[in-house]
XYZ file of C-alpha atoms in Angstrom:
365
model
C 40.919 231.373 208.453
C 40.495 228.272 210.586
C 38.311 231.192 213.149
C 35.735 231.895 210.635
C 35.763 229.008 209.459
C 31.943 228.074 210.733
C 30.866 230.835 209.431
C 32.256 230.711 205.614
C 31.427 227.021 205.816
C 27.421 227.855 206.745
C 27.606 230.499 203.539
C 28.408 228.369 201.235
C 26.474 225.146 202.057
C 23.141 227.536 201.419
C 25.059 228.718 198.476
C 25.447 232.503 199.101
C 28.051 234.192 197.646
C 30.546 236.610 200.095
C 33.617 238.225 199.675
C 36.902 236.708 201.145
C 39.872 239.045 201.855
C 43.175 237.070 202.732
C 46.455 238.606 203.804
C 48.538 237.508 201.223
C 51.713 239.958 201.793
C 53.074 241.816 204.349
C 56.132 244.423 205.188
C 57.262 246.200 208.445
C 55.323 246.117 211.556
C 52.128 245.032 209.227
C 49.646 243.531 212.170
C 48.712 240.431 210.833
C 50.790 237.981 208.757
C 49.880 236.211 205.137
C 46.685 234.057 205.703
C 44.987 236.636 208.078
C 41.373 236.522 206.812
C 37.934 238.331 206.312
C 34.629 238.003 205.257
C 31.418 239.752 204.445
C 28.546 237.364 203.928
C 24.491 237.873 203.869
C 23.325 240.664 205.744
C 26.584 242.744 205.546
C 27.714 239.987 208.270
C 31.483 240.627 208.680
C 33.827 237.853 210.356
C 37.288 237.798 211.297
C 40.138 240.571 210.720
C 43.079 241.498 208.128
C 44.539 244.406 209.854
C 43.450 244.520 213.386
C 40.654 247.339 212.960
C 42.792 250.003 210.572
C 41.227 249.225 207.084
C 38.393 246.972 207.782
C 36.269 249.550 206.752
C 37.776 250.029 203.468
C 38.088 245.844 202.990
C 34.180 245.398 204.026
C 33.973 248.325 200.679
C 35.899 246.108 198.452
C 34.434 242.616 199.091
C 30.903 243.891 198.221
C 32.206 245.201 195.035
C 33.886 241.966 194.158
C 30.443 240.166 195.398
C 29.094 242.529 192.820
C 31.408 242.484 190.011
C 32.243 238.713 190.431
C 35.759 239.715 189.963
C 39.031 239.354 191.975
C 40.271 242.484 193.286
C 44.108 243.076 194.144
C 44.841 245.487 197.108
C 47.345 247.009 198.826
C 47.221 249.388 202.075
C 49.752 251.273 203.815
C 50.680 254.562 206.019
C 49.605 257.986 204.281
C 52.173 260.271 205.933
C 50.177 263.213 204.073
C 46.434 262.443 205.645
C 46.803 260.665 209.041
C 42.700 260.267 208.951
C 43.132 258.581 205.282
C 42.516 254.818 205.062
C 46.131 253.027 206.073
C 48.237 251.570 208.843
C 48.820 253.871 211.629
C 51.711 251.176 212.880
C 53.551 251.866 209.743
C 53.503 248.630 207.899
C 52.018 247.918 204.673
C 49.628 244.553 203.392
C 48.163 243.228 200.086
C 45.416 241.697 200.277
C 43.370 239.090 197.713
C 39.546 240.278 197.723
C 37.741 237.496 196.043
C 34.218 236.039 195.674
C 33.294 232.905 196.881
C 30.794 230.413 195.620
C 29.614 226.879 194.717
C 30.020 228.539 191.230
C 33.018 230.473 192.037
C 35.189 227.986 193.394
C 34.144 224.560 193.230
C 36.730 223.012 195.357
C 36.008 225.785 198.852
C 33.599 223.021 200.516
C 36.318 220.123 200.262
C 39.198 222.625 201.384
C 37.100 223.593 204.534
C 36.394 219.843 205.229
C 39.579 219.240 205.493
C 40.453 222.306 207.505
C 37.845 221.411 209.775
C 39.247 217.886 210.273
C 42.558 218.986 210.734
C 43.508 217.339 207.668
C 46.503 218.694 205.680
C 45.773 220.924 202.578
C 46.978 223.848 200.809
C 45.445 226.335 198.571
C 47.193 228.385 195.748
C 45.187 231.384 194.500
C 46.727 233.383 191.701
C 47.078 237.181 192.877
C 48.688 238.500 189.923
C 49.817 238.071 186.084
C 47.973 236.654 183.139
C 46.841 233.929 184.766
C 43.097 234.140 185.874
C 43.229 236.111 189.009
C 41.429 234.087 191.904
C 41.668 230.874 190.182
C 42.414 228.266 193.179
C 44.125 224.951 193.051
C 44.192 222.433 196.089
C 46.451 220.239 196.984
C 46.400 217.367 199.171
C 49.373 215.189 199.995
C 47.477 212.396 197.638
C 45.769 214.549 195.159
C 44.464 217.841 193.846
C 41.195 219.920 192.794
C 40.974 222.882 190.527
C 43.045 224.479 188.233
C 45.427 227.685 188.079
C 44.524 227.925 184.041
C 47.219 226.285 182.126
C 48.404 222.632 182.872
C 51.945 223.522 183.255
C 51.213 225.992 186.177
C 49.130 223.322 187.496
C 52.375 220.702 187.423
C 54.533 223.537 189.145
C 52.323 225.169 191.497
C 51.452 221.460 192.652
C 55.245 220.488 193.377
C 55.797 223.669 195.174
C 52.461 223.285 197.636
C 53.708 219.668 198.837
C 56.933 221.063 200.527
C 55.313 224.411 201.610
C 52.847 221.796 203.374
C 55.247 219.476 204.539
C 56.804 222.892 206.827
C 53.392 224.048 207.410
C 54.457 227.244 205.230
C 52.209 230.209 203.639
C 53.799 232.674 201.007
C 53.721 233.782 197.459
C 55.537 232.449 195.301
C 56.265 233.386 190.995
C 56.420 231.451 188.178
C 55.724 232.065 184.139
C 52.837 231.490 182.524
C 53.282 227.819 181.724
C 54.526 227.294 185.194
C 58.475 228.707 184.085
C 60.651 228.590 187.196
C 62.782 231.297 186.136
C 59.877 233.815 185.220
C 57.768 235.908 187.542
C 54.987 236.589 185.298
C 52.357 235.119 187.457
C 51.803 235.372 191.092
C 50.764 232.896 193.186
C 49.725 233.093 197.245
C 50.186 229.482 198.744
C 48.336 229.045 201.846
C 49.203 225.884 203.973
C 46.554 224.338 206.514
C 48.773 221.712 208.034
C 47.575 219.304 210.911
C 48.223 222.271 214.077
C 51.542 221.591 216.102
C 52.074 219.032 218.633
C 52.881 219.934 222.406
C 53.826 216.593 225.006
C 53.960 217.902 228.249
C 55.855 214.992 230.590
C 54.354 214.954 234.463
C 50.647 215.345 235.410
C 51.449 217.944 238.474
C 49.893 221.420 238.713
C 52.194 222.999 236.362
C 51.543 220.787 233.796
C 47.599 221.350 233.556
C 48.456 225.246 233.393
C 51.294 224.454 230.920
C 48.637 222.217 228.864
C 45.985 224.829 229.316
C 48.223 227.490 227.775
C 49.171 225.227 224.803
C 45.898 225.052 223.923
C 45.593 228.575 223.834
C 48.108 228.894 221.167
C 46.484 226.141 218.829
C 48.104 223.340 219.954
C 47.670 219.539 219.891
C 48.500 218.561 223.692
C 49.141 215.509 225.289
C 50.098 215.269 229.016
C 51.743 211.771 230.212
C 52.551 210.582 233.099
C 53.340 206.819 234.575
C 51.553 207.253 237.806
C 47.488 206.912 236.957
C 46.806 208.754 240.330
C 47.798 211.764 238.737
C 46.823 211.571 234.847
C 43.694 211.733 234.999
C 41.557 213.909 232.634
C 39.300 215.951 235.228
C 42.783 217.316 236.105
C 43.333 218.590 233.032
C 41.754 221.063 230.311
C 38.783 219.591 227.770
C 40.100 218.153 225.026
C 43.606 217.385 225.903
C 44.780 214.249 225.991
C 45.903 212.136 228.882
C 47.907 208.939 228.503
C 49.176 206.678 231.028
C 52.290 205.262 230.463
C 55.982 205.698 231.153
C 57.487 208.989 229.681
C 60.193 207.513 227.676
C 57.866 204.536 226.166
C 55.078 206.731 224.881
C 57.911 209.657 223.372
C 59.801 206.398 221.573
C 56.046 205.439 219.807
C 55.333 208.683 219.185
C 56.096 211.187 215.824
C 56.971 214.493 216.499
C 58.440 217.106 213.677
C 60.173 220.679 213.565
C 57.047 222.214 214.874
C 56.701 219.806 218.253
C 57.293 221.224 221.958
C 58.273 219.149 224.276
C 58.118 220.037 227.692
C 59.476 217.724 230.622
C 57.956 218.828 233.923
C 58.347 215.850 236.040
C 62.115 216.676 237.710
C 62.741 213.517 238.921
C 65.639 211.765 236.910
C 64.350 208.412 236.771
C 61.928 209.681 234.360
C 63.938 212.774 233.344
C 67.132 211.066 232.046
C 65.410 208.003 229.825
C 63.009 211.031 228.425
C 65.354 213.905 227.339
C 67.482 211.107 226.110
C 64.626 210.233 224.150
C 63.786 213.457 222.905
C 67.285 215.257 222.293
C 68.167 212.811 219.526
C 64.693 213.701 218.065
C 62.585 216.412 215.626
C 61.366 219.051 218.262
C 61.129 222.870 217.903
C 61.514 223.198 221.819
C 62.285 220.939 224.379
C 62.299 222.257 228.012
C 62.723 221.158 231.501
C 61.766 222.614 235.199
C 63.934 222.301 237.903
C 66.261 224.281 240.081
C 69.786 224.574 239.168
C 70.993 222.055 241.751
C 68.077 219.722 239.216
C 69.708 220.731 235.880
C 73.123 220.288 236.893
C 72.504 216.846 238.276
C 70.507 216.388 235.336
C 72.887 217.346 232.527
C 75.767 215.409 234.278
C 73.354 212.050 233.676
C 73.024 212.510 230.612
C 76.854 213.589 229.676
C 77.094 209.623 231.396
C 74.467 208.568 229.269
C 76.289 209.976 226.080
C 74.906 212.643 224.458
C 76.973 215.254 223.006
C 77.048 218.777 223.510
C 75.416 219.304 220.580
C 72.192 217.031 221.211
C 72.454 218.831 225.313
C 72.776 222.258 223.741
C 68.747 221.727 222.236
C 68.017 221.516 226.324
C 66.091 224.671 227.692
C 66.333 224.320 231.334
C 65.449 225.766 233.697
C 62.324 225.786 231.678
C 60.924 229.373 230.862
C 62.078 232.782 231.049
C 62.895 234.579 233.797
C 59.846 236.609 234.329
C 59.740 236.650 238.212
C 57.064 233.950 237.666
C 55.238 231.361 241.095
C 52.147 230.189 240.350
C 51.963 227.522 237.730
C 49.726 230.053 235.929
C 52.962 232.357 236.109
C 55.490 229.868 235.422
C 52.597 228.379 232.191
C 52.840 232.219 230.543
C 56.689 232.249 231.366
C 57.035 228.539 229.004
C 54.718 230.119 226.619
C 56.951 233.150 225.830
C 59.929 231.501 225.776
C 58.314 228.802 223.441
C 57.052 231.795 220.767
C 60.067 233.732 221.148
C 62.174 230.744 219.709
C 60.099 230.278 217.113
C 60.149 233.970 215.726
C 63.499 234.787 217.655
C 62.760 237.155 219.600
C 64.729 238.613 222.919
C 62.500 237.964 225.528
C 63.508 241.732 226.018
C 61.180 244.281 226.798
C 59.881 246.080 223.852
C 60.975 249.286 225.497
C 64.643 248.138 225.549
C 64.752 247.071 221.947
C 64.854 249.423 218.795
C 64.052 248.653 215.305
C 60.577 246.540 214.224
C 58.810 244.761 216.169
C 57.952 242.367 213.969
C 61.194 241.063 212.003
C 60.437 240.293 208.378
Protein backbone atom coordinates (compact mmCIF):
# COMPACT_ATOMS: atom_id res chain seq x y z
CA UNK A 1 0.00 0.00 0.00
CA UNK A 2 2.53 2.55 1.19
CA UNK A 3 4.10 1.88 -2.92
CA UNK A 4 1.08 3.12 -4.58
CA UNK A 5 0.45 5.23 -2.37
CA UNK A 6 1.16 8.50 -4.79
CA UNK A 7 -0.78 7.22 -7.04
CA UNK A 8 -4.20 6.39 -5.01
CA UNK A 9 -3.51 9.66 -3.23
CA UNK A 10 -3.48 11.76 -6.86
CA UNK A 11 -7.02 9.71 -7.65
CA UNK A 12 -8.72 10.75 -5.10
CA UNK A 13 -7.71 14.42 -4.57
CA UNK A 14 -9.36 14.94 -8.35
CA UNK A 15 -12.06 12.78 -7.01
CA UNK A 16 -12.05 9.74 -9.38
CA UNK A 17 -13.29 6.74 -8.27
CA UNK A 18 -10.89 3.25 -8.70
CA UNK A 19 -11.02 -0.01 -7.47
CA UNK A 20 -8.74 -1.14 -4.51
CA UNK A 21 -7.92 -4.88 -4.11
CA UNK A 22 -6.13 -5.68 -0.69
CA UNK A 23 -4.77 -9.04 0.37
CA UNK A 24 -6.69 -9.63 3.22
CA UNK A 25 -6.00 -13.59 3.73
CA UNK A 26 -3.60 -15.90 2.83
CA UNK A 27 -2.70 -19.89 3.08
CA UNK A 28 0.35 -21.98 1.90
CA UNK A 29 3.02 -20.62 -0.22
CA UNK A 30 0.38 -17.64 -1.19
CA UNK A 31 3.04 -14.87 -2.71
CA UNK A 32 2.12 -11.96 -1.00
CA UNK A 33 0.92 -11.56 2.61
CA UNK A 34 -2.43 -9.62 4.04
CA UNK A 35 -2.09 -5.87 3.03
CA UNK A 36 -0.55 -6.62 -0.47
CA UNK A 37 -2.41 -4.08 -2.64
CA UNK A 38 -3.84 -3.07 -6.15
CA UNK A 39 -5.40 -0.57 -8.01
CA UNK A 40 -7.08 0.33 -11.24
CA UNK A 41 -7.68 4.04 -11.59
CA UNK A 42 -8.56 6.42 -14.79
CA UNK A 43 -7.45 5.15 -17.92
CA UNK A 44 -7.42 1.41 -16.92
CA UNK A 45 -4.09 2.65 -14.99
CA UNK A 46 -3.12 -0.38 -12.84
CA UNK A 47 -0.59 0.05 -9.77
CA UNK A 48 0.96 -2.27 -7.52
CA UNK A 49 0.43 -6.23 -7.16
CA UNK A 50 -1.71 -8.90 -5.03
CA UNK A 51 -0.28 -12.03 -6.33
CA UNK A 52 2.92 -11.40 -8.07
CA UNK A 53 1.50 -11.56 -11.80
CA UNK A 54 -0.89 -14.96 -11.43
CA UNK A 55 -4.41 -13.30 -11.15
CA UNK A 56 -3.85 -9.73 -11.86
CA UNK A 57 -5.69 -10.17 -14.80
CA UNK A 58 -8.68 -11.52 -13.22
CA UNK A 59 -8.35 -8.66 -10.13
CA UNK A 60 -7.98 -5.69 -12.88
CA UNK A 61 -11.77 -7.67 -14.10
CA UNK A 62 -13.18 -7.34 -10.71
CA UNK A 63 -12.21 -3.79 -9.62
CA UNK A 64 -13.92 -2.32 -12.75
CA UNK A 65 -17.00 -4.15 -11.88
CA UNK A 66 -16.97 -2.91 -8.34
CA UNK A 67 -16.08 0.74 -9.92
CA UNK A 68 -19.23 -0.06 -11.78
CA UNK A 69 -21.52 -1.58 -9.39
CA UNK A 70 -20.30 0.62 -6.43
CA UNK A 71 -20.29 -2.50 -4.47
CA UNK A 72 -17.69 -4.47 -2.41
CA UNK A 73 -16.75 -7.62 -3.92
CA UNK A 74 -15.33 -10.67 -1.79
CA UNK A 75 -12.75 -12.95 -3.60
CA UNK A 76 -10.90 -15.78 -3.26
CA UNK A 77 -8.20 -17.46 -5.73
CA UNK A 78 -6.39 -20.58 -5.60
CA UNK A 79 -4.67 -23.63 -7.66
CA UNK A 80 -7.15 -25.40 -10.23
CA UNK A 81 -5.48 -28.84 -10.32
CA UNK A 82 -8.16 -29.63 -13.20
CA UNK A 83 -7.19 -26.53 -15.75
CA UNK A 84 -3.52 -25.50 -15.18
CA UNK A 85 -4.28 -22.42 -17.82
CA UNK A 86 -7.46 -21.45 -15.48
CA UNK A 87 -7.12 -18.27 -13.39
CA UNK A 88 -5.17 -19.42 -9.90
CA UNK A 89 -1.85 -19.80 -8.15
CA UNK A 90 0.54 -21.90 -9.95
CA UNK A 91 2.75 -21.89 -6.44
CA UNK A 92 -0.07 -23.63 -4.79
CA UNK A 93 -1.29 -21.21 -2.23
CA UNK A 94 -4.56 -19.66 -2.01
CA UNK A 95 -5.64 -15.56 -1.18
CA UNK A 96 -8.87 -13.57 -0.51
CA UNK A 97 -8.91 -10.58 -1.51
CA UNK A 98 -11.31 -7.26 -0.61
CA UNK A 99 -12.20 -5.54 -4.11
CA UNK A 100 -13.66 -2.26 -3.14
CA UNK A 101 -14.40 1.21 -4.60
CA UNK A 102 -12.85 4.13 -3.50
CA UNK A 103 -14.08 7.66 -3.33
CA UNK A 104 -14.55 11.06 -1.62
CA UNK A 105 -18.14 9.59 -1.54
CA UNK A 106 -17.16 6.13 -0.88
CA UNK A 107 -15.01 6.47 1.95
CA UNK A 108 -14.76 9.69 3.50
CA UNK A 109 -11.96 9.06 5.82
CA UNK A 110 -9.20 7.50 2.60
CA UNK A 111 -7.54 11.15 2.28
CA UNK A 112 -6.78 11.43 6.18
CA UNK A 113 -5.61 7.63 6.30
CA UNK A 114 -3.11 8.33 3.38
CA UNK A 115 -1.91 11.55 5.16
CA UNK A 116 -0.97 9.83 7.76
CA UNK A 117 0.59 6.98 5.86
CA UNK A 118 2.48 9.39 4.02
CA UNK A 119 3.83 11.02 7.20
CA UNK A 120 4.69 7.96 8.72
CA UNK A 121 2.18 8.54 11.25
CA UNK A 122 0.56 5.53 12.99
CA UNK A 123 -2.96 4.41 11.79
CA UNK A 124 -4.97 1.45 11.18
CA UNK A 125 -7.85 0.68 9.02
CA UNK A 126 -10.63 -1.99 9.63
CA UNK A 127 -12.73 -2.82 6.55
CA UNK A 128 -15.51 -5.32 7.05
CA UNK A 129 -14.98 -8.35 4.51
CA UNK A 130 -17.77 -10.39 5.53
CA UNK A 131 -21.21 -10.82 7.59
CA UNK A 132 -24.14 -8.51 7.95
CA UNK A 133 -22.29 -5.75 8.52
CA UNK A 134 -21.94 -3.37 5.44
CA UNK A 135 -19.23 -4.93 3.45
CA UNK A 136 -16.40 -2.24 2.76
CA UNK A 137 -17.45 -0.03 5.48
CA UNK A 138 -13.96 1.36 6.96
CA UNK A 139 -13.19 2.63 10.39
CA UNK A 140 -9.79 4.41 11.32
CA UNK A 141 -8.13 4.48 14.14
CA UNK A 142 -5.52 6.61 15.43
CA UNK A 143 -3.80 6.19 18.77
CA UNK A 144 -5.93 9.54 19.85
CA UNK A 145 -9.02 9.13 17.85
CA UNK A 146 -11.11 7.61 15.09
CA UNK A 147 -13.08 8.31 11.67
CA UNK A 148 -15.84 6.30 10.14
CA UNK A 149 -17.96 3.74 11.15
CA UNK A 150 -18.24 -0.23 10.77
CA UNK A 151 -22.36 0.23 11.00
CA UNK A 152 -23.43 -0.38 14.47
CA UNK A 153 -21.85 1.49 17.52
CA UNK A 154 -21.00 -1.57 19.36
CA UNK A 155 -18.74 -2.91 16.48
CA UNK A 156 -17.37 0.46 16.42
CA UNK A 157 -16.39 0.18 20.46
CA UNK A 158 -14.83 -3.38 19.70
CA UNK A 159 -13.24 -3.09 16.47
CA UNK A 160 -11.63 0.22 17.99
CA UNK A 161 -10.07 -1.65 21.14
CA UNK A 162 -8.79 -4.37 18.99
CA UNK A 163 -6.95 -1.84 16.25
CA UNK A 164 -4.92 -0.04 19.20
CA UNK A 165 -2.95 -3.26 20.16
CA UNK A 166 -2.78 -4.63 16.53
CA UNK A 167 -1.06 -1.04 16.05
CA UNK A 168 0.91 -0.98 18.98
CA UNK A 169 2.80 -4.56 17.27
CA UNK A 170 2.54 -3.09 13.94
CA UNK A 171 0.06 -6.15 13.15
CA UNK A 172 -2.40 -6.79 10.01
CA UNK A 173 -5.10 -9.66 10.19
CA UNK A 174 -8.74 -10.40 10.30
CA UNK A 175 -10.26 -10.64 13.01
CA UNK A 176 -14.46 -11.79 14.00
CA UNK A 177 -16.82 -10.46 16.10
CA UNK A 178 -20.96 -10.42 16.22
CA UNK A 179 -22.94 -8.02 14.95
CA UNK A 180 -22.99 -5.63 17.88
CA UNK A 181 -19.32 -6.11 18.23
CA UNK A 182 -19.92 -9.82 20.39
CA UNK A 183 -16.50 -11.23 21.23
CA UNK A 184 -17.61 -14.66 21.24
CA UNK A 185 -19.47 -14.53 17.75
CA UNK A 186 -17.97 -14.65 14.29
CA UNK A 187 -20.77 -13.24 12.43
CA UNK A 188 -18.90 -10.39 10.98
CA UNK A 189 -15.53 -10.22 9.50
CA UNK A 190 -13.25 -7.71 9.86
CA UNK A 191 -9.55 -7.18 7.97
CA UNK A 192 -7.38 -4.85 10.28
CA UNK A 193 -4.64 -3.29 8.47
CA UNK A 194 -1.86 -1.57 10.62
CA UNK A 195 0.39 1.35 9.11
CA UNK A 196 2.72 1.76 12.03
CA UNK A 197 5.71 4.32 12.03
CA UNK A 198 8.37 1.68 9.74
CA UNK A 199 11.05 -0.09 12.04
CA UNK A 200 14.05 1.42 13.46
CA UNK A 201 17.68 0.18 12.48
CA UNK A 202 20.96 1.98 14.69
CA UNK A 203 23.89 0.90 13.11
CA UNK A 204 27.01 1.74 15.77
CA UNK A 205 30.49 2.76 13.75
CA UNK A 206 30.67 4.99 10.62
CA UNK A 207 33.32 2.52 8.71
CA UNK A 208 32.66 1.02 5.26
CA UNK A 209 30.52 -1.69 6.46
CA UNK A 210 28.31 0.39 8.09
CA UNK A 211 27.26 2.66 4.98
CA UNK A 212 26.58 -0.78 3.08
CA UNK A 213 24.84 -2.11 6.24
CA UNK A 214 22.76 1.35 6.34
CA UNK A 215 22.26 1.23 2.62
CA UNK A 216 20.70 -2.23 2.86
CA UNK A 217 18.40 -1.20 5.77
CA UNK A 218 16.98 1.16 3.78
CA UNK A 219 16.22 -1.22 1.27
CA UNK A 220 14.04 -3.14 3.53
CA UNK A 221 11.97 -0.01 4.77
CA UNK A 222 13.85 0.94 7.47
CA UNK A 223 14.37 4.03 9.67
CA UNK A 224 18.38 4.16 9.95
CA UNK A 225 20.57 5.95 12.00
CA UNK A 226 24.40 5.46 11.90
CA UNK A 227 26.47 6.90 15.06
CA UNK A 228 29.62 7.20 15.68
CA UNK A 229 31.85 9.42 18.34
CA UNK A 230 34.58 10.30 15.97
CA UNK A 231 33.08 13.31 13.52
CA UNK A 232 35.89 12.40 10.97
CA UNK A 233 34.00 9.53 10.10
CA UNK A 234 30.09 10.36 10.52
CA UNK A 235 29.65 12.36 8.15
CA UNK A 236 26.59 12.23 5.80
CA UNK A 237 28.33 12.25 2.20
CA UNK A 238 29.57 8.88 3.56
CA UNK A 239 26.47 7.59 3.89
CA UNK A 240 23.11 6.86 1.83
CA UNK A 241 20.38 9.98 1.33
CA UNK A 242 18.21 10.15 3.90
CA UNK A 243 19.83 8.33 6.68
CA UNK A 244 20.68 9.84 9.55
CA UNK A 245 24.06 10.60 11.00
CA UNK A 246 24.62 11.59 14.62
CA UNK A 247 27.69 12.37 16.37
CA UNK A 248 27.96 11.30 19.65
CA UNK A 249 29.22 8.47 21.82
CA UNK A 250 27.49 5.04 21.10
CA UNK A 251 26.30 4.30 24.50
CA UNK A 252 24.94 8.07 25.18
CA UNK A 253 22.80 8.36 22.08
CA UNK A 254 21.34 4.30 22.56
CA UNK A 255 20.52 5.42 26.50
CA UNK A 256 18.30 8.69 24.90
CA UNK A 257 16.99 6.79 22.42
CA UNK A 258 13.44 4.46 22.17
CA UNK A 259 13.67 1.43 20.46
CA UNK A 260 10.75 -1.47 20.50
CA UNK A 261 10.32 -5.26 19.42
CA UNK A 262 10.75 -4.27 15.85
CA UNK A 263 14.38 -2.29 16.33
CA UNK A 264 17.82 -3.76 14.89
CA UNK A 265 20.61 -2.92 16.36
CA UNK A 266 23.73 -3.48 14.81
CA UNK A 267 27.22 -2.73 16.55
CA UNK A 268 29.94 -2.52 13.91
CA UNK A 269 32.59 -0.62 15.61
CA UNK A 270 34.74 -3.79 17.32
CA UNK A 271 36.58 -1.91 19.53
CA UNK A 272 35.47 -2.58 23.25
CA UNK A 273 35.69 0.76 24.57
CA UNK A 274 32.70 1.49 22.62
CA UNK A 275 31.53 -2.14 22.28
CA UNK A 276 31.16 -3.05 26.00
CA UNK A 277 29.24 0.38 27.35
CA UNK A 278 26.91 -0.20 24.01
CA UNK A 279 25.78 -3.90 24.06
CA UNK A 280 25.47 -3.28 27.72
CA UNK A 281 23.21 -0.69 26.76
CA UNK A 282 21.29 -2.48 24.36
CA UNK A 283 21.01 -6.17 25.82
CA UNK A 284 18.92 -4.96 28.76
CA UNK A 285 16.73 -3.24 26.07
CA UNK A 286 13.51 -3.78 23.41
CA UNK A 287 15.37 -4.91 20.14
CA UNK A 288 14.31 -7.55 17.56
CA UNK A 289 18.11 -8.07 16.63
CA UNK A 290 21.12 -6.96 18.01
CA UNK A 291 24.41 -7.95 16.24
CA UNK A 292 28.05 -7.46 16.38
CA UNK A 293 31.20 -7.90 13.81
CA UNK A 294 34.27 -9.16 14.87
CA UNK A 295 36.45 -12.21 14.68
CA UNK A 296 36.15 -14.81 17.22
CA UNK A 297 39.31 -13.80 19.08
CA UNK A 298 36.74 -10.09 19.18
CA UNK A 299 33.63 -11.92 20.52
CA UNK A 300 35.31 -13.92 22.98
CA UNK A 301 37.14 -10.98 24.45
CA UNK A 302 34.02 -9.27 24.08
CA UNK A 303 31.56 -11.57 25.85
CA UNK A 304 34.12 -12.12 28.73
CA UNK A 305 33.69 -8.01 29.37
CA UNK A 306 30.59 -8.10 29.60
CA UNK A 307 30.18 -11.49 31.86
CA UNK A 308 32.59 -8.76 34.20
CA UNK A 309 30.24 -6.18 33.56
CA UNK A 310 27.24 -8.43 34.73
CA UNK A 311 24.95 -9.44 32.41
CA UNK A 312 23.46 -12.75 32.54
CA UNK A 313 23.34 -15.39 30.15
CA UNK A 314 20.12 -14.65 29.38
CA UNK A 315 20.54 -10.80 28.42
CA UNK A 316 24.24 -12.32 26.39
CA UNK A 317 22.18 -15.05 24.77
CA UNK A 318 20.08 -11.91 22.63
CA UNK A 319 23.94 -11.29 21.22
CA UNK A 320 24.36 -12.30 17.43
CA UNK A 321 27.99 -12.23 16.92
CA UNK A 322 29.86 -12.70 14.74
CA UNK A 323 27.34 -10.58 13.02
CA UNK A 324 25.66 -12.26 9.87
CA UNK A 325 25.45 -15.55 8.41
CA UNK A 326 27.94 -17.44 7.12
CA UNK A 327 27.55 -16.86 3.48
CA UNK A 328 31.28 -16.84 2.40
CA UNK A 329 30.74 -13.04 2.41
CA UNK A 330 34.18 -9.92 1.94
CA UNK A 331 33.11 -6.96 0.70
CA UNK A 332 31.01 -4.86 2.98
CA UNK A 333 28.41 -5.18 0.18
CA UNK A 334 28.77 -9.07 0.93
CA UNK A 335 29.00 -8.96 4.53
CA UNK A 336 25.61 -5.88 4.27
CA UNK A 337 23.39 -8.86 2.34
CA UNK A 338 24.88 -11.50 4.85
CA UNK A 339 23.31 -9.00 8.13
CA UNK A 340 20.30 -8.57 6.04
CA UNK A 341 19.41 -12.30 5.84
CA UNK A 342 20.19 -13.11 9.06
CA UNK A 343 18.11 -10.02 10.27
CA UNK A 344 14.77 -11.35 8.08
CA UNK A 345 15.34 -14.82 8.86
CA UNK A 346 14.86 -14.05 12.68
CA UNK A 347 12.05 -12.28 12.17
CA UNK A 348 10.07 -15.01 10.13
CA UNK A 349 12.40 -17.90 11.49
CA UNK A 350 13.73 -19.15 8.92
CA UNK A 351 17.04 -21.58 8.52
CA UNK A 352 19.28 -19.60 6.71
CA UNK A 353 19.27 -23.06 4.83
CA UNK A 354 19.15 -23.35 1.30
CA UNK A 355 15.75 -23.77 -0.06
CA UNK A 356 16.98 -26.87 -1.80
CA UNK A 357 17.89 -28.52 1.55
CA UNK A 358 14.62 -27.79 3.24
CA UNK A 359 11.17 -29.57 2.56
CA UNK A 360 7.78 -28.44 3.38
CA UNK A 361 6.48 -24.52 2.57
CA UNK A 362 8.35 -22.03 1.99
CA UNK A 363 6.49 -19.67 3.50
CA UNK A 364 5.41 -20.91 7.16
CA UNK A 365 1.90 -19.80 8.05
Amino acid sequence: MREILPALSAWYAAGVPFGLATVVAVSRSAPRDPGAAMAVGPGDEVVGSVSGGCVEGAVFELAQEVVASGEARLQTFGYSDEDAFAVGLTCGGEITLLVRPVSPAADPVFGEVAESVAAGRPVTVATVTDGPAPRGATLAVWPDRVAGSLGTDGLDVAVTADAHGELALGATGLRHYGPRGERREDAVTVFLHSFAPPPRMLVFGAIDYAASVARIGDFLGYRVTVCDARPVFATPKRFPQGVEVVVDWPHRYLRGTDTDARTVICVLTHDPKFDVPLLEEALRRPAAYIGAMGSRRTHDDRMKRLVEAGLTDRELARLRSPVGLDLGARTPEEVAVSVAAEIVALRWGGTGAPLTATAGAIHPH
